[in-house]
C-alpha positions as MATLAB code, in Angstrom:
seq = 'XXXXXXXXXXXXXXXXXXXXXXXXXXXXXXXXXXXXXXXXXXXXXXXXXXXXXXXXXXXXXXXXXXXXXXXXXXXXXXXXXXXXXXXXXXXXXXXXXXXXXXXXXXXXXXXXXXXXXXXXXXXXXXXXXXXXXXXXXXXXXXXXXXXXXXXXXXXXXXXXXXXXXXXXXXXXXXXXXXXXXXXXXXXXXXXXXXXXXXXXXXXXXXXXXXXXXXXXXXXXXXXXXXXXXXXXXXXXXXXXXXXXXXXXXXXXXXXXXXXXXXXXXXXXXXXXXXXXXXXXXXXXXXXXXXXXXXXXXXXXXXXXX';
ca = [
     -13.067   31.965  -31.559;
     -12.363   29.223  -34.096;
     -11.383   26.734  -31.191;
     -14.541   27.349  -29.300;
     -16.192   26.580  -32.242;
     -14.717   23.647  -32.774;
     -14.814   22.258  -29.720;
     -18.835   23.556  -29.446;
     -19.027   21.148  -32.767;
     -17.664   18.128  -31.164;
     -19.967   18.491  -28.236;
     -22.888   19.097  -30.794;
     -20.950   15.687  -33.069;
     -20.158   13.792  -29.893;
     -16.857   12.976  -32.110;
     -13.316   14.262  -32.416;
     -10.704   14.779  -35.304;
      -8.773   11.703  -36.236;
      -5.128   13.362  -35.588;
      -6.736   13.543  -31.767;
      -5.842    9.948  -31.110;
      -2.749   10.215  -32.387;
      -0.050   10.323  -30.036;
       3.788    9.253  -29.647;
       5.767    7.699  -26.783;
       8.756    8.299  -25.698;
      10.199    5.689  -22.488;
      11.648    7.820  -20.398;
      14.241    5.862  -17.555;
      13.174    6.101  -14.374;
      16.547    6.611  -12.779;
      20.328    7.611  -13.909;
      21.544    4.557  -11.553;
      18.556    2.084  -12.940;
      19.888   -0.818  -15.763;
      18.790    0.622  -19.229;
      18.390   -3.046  -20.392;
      15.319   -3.634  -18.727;
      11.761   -2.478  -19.975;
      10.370   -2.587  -16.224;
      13.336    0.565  -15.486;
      11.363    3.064  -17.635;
       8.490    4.900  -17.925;
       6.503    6.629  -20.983;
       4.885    9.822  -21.742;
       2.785   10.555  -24.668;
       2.864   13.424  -26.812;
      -0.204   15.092  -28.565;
      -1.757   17.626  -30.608;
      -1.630   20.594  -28.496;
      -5.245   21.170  -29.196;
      -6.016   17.907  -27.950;
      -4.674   19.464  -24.495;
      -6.129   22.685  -24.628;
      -9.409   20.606  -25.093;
      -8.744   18.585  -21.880;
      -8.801   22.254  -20.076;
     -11.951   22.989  -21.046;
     -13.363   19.710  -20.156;
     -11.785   19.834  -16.696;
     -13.023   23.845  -16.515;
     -16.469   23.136  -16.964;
     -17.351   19.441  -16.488;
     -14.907   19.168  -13.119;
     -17.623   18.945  -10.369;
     -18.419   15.388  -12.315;
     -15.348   13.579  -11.234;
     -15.347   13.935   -8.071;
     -13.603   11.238   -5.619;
     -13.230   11.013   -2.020;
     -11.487   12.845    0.210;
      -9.118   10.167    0.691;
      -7.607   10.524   -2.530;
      -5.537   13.477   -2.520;
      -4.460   12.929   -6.634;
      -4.404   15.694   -8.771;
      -7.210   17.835   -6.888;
      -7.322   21.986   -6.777;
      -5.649   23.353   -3.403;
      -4.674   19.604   -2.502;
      -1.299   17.807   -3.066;
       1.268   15.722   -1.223;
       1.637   17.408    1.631;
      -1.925   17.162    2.766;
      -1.711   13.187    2.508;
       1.667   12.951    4.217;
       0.022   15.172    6.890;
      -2.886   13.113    7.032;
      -1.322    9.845    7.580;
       1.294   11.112   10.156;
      -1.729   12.796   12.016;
      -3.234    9.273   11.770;
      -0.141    7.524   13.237;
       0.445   10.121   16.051;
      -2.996   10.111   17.670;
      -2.674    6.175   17.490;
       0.743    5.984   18.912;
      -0.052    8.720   21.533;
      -3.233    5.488   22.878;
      -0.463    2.942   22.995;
      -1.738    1.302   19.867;
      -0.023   -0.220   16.971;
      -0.758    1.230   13.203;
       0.241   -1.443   10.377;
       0.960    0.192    7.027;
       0.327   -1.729    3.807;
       1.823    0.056    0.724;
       0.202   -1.150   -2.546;
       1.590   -0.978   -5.555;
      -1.195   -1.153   -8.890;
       1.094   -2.777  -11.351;
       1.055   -0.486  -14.831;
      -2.024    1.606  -13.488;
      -2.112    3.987  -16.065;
      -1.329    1.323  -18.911;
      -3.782   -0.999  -18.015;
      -7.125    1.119  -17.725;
     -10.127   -0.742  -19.285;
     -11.611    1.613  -21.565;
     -14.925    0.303  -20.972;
     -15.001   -0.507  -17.213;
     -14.270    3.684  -17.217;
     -16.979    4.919  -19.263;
     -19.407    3.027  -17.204;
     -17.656    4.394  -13.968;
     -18.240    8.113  -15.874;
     -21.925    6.941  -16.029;
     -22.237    6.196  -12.083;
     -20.630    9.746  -12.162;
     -23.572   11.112  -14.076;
     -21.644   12.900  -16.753;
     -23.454   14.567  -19.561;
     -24.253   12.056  -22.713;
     -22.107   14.650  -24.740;
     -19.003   14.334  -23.380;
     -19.304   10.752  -22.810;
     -19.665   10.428  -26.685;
     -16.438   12.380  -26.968;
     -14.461   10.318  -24.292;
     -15.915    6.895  -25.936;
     -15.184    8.124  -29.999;
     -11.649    9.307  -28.338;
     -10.350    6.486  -26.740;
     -11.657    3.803  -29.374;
      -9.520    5.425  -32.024;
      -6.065    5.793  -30.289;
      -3.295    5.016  -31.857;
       0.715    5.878  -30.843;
       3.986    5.121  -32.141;
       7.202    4.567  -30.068;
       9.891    6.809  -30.747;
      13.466    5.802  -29.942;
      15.951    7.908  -30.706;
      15.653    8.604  -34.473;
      13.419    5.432  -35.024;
       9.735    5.206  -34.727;
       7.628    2.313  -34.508;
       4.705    0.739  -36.429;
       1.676    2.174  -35.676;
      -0.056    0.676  -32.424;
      -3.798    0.646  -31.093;
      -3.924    1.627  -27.909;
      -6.779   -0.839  -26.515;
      -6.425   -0.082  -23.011;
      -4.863    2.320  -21.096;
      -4.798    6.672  -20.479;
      -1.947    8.156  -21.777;
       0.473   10.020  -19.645;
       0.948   13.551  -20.039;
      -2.704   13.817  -21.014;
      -4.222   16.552  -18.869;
      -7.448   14.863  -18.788;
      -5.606   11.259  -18.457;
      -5.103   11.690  -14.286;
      -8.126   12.568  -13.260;
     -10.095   10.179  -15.163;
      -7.976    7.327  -13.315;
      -9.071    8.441   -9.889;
     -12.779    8.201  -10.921;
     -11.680    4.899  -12.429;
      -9.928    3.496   -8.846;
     -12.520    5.590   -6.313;
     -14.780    2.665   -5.743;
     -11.286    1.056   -3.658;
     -11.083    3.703   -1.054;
     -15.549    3.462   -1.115;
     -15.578   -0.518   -0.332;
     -12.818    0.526    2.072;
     -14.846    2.719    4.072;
     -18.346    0.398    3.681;
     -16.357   -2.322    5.059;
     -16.107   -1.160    8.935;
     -12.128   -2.070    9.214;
      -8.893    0.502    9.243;
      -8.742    2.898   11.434;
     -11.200    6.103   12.611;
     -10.748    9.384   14.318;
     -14.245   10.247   16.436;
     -16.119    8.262   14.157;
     -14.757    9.256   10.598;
     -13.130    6.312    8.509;
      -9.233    7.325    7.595;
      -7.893    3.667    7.011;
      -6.656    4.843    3.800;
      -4.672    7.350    2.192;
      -4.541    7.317   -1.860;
      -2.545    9.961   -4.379;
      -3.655    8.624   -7.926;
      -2.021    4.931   -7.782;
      -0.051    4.953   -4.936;
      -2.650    2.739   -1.586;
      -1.625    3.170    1.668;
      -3.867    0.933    4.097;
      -4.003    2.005    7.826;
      -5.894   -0.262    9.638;
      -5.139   -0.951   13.511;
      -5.107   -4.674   13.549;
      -3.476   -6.923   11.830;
      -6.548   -9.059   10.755;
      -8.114   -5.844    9.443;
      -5.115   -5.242    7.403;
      -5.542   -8.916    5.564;
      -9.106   -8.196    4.833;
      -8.417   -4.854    3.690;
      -5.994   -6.012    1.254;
      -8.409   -8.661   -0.054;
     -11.000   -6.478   -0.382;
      -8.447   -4.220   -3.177;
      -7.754   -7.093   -4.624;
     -11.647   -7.790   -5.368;
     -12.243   -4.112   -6.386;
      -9.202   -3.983   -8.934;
      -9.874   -7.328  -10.157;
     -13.260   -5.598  -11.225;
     -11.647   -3.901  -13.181;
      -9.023   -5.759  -15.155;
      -6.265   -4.232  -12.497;
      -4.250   -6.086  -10.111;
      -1.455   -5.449   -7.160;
       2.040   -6.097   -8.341;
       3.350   -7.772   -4.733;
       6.965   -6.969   -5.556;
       6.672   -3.588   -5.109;
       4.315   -3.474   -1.730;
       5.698   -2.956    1.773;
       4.288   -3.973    5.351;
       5.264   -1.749    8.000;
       4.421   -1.550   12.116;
       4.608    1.754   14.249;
       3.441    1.347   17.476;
       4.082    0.326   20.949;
       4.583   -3.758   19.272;
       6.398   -2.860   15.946;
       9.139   -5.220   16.962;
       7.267   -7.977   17.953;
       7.237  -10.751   15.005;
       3.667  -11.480   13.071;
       3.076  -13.379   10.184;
       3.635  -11.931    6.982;
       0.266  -10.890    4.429;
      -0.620  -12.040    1.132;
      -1.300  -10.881   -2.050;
      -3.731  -13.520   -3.755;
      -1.572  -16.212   -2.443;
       2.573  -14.113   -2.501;
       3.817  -13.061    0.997;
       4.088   -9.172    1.112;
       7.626   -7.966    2.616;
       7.863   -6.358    5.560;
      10.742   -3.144    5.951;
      12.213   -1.433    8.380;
      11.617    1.928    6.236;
       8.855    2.599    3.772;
       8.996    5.346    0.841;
       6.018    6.862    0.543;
       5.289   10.141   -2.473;
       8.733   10.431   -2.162;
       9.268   10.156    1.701;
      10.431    7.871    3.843;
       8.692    6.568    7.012;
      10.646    4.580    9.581;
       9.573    1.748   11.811;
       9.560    2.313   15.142;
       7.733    2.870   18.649;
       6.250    6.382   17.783;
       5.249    8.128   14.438;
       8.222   10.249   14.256;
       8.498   12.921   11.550;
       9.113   12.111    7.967;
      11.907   12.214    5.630;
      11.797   13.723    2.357;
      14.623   11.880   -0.283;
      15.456   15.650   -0.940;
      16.723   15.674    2.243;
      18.556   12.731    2.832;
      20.280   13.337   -0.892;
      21.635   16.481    0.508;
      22.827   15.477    3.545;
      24.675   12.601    1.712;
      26.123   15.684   -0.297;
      27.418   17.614    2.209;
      29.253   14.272    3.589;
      31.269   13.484    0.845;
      32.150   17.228    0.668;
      33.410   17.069    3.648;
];
């Protein structure tokens, strides 16, 4: 009773208590083989008030039909989750394998995605999503006033202001950055280029950050990619080329093309792409997915042996 009272109040307010924009990271490494030494190896989560999280719940219980995204994104959606994208983009690779055609796949990598959300480029985005002037006023007195400090070990930080950014482990914090990157996967479709099944655009495939382009052509491919670089550069994002793959599967994979670019940098091309945690190989027909689960095992049972 006292929380819904509360949180009634900051509706009424359109402000939140101080300690809610509090918060304090902790880098986590990515990987037990990855070189501590360098910053790029690790990743952060935030910890927060608990209220602050029970808060998010309620926001998400009753103001979810407002951030809705396409049905290309399959990020952090009820009833939806990994499988249903890997499904979709091996159902997309089959039926164009089965024509004789060649699929390209362009994995993009959003460099820092969460880190480097602009606050105000994603309250306007909430806007074109219609959500009520209430708990826009929380979301904009929220994210003004955040501050963190980085805990290492034993030692803590000065106090930062967070000027940019969602925090991770927010509840809230994923499903506010697919709102904030849906207008990519909508200038993909309005654009006429990737692939379609009986008329229906599936050229992409998105899980929060992680872009996979399908288009059938390679000159399709090139414009698709400049067209996400226009829409993130809208938004004070941009595509870290280090980390994106080119891949063929198709009838030509073998044949040699010229490699794409990322505002100007070459994009590599692999004979095997990892994809939410999969791998998909090369090759003339869209053959079944590997899961790193599974190819960790079987390395296991190897050395065993």
């Amino acid at each position: 009773m006292i929380l819904a009272l509360l949180f009634n109040a900051m509706l009424i307010h359109g402000v939140v208590p101080s300690m809610f924009g509090v918060g304090i990271i902790i880098p986590l490494i990515k990987g037990h083989n990855m070189d501590g030494s360098s910053s790029d190896n690790y990743r952060d989560i935030t910890l927060s008030v608990h209220i602050c999280k029970v808060l998010e719940m309620c926001i998400l219980d009753i103001y979810g039909n407002y951030f809705f995204t396409s049905d290309l994104q399959f990020g952090f959606k009820k009833h939806v989750g990994c499988n249903h994208a890997l499904y979709a983009v091996q159902s997309v690779l089959r039926h164009f394998t089965n024509c004789n055609s060649t699929v390209n796949l362009c994995a993009l990598d959003m460099s820092k995605a969460f880190d480097t959300v602009n606050h105000f480029a994603l309250f306007m985005k909430c806007m074109d999503h219609n959500v009520p002037i209430a708990l826009l006023n929380i979301l904009v007195n929220w994210y003004v006033m955040c501050t963190a400090v980085m805990q290492w070990y034993n030692a803590f930080s000065d106090v930062i202001c967070l000027q940019c950014g969602v925090r991770h482990g927010g509840v809230l914090s994923p499903v506010l950055f697919t709102v904030y990157v849906n207008d990519v996967i909508m200038a993909l479709s309005a654009s006429g280029y990737g692939c379609y099944f009986y008329g229906m655009f599936v050229g992409c495939c998105m899980y929060a950050g992680d872009l996979l382009l399908l288009p059938p052509s390679l000159c399709d491919l090139q414009l698709m990619i400049d067209i996400c670089s226009a829409e993130l550069e809208g938004i004070d994002m941009c595509l870290n080329v280090n980390k994106s793959q080119d891949l063929r599967i198709g009838k030509w994979h073998a044949r040699k093309v010229n490699r794409f670019v990322i505002n100007g940098s070459p994009v590599e091309f692999v004979a095997e792409m990892k994809y939410l945690g999969w791998y998909i190989p090369s090759g003339n027909l869209a053959m079944p997915f590997v899961s790193v689960y599974i190819i960790c095992m079987a390395t296991f049972v190897c050395k065993m042996q």
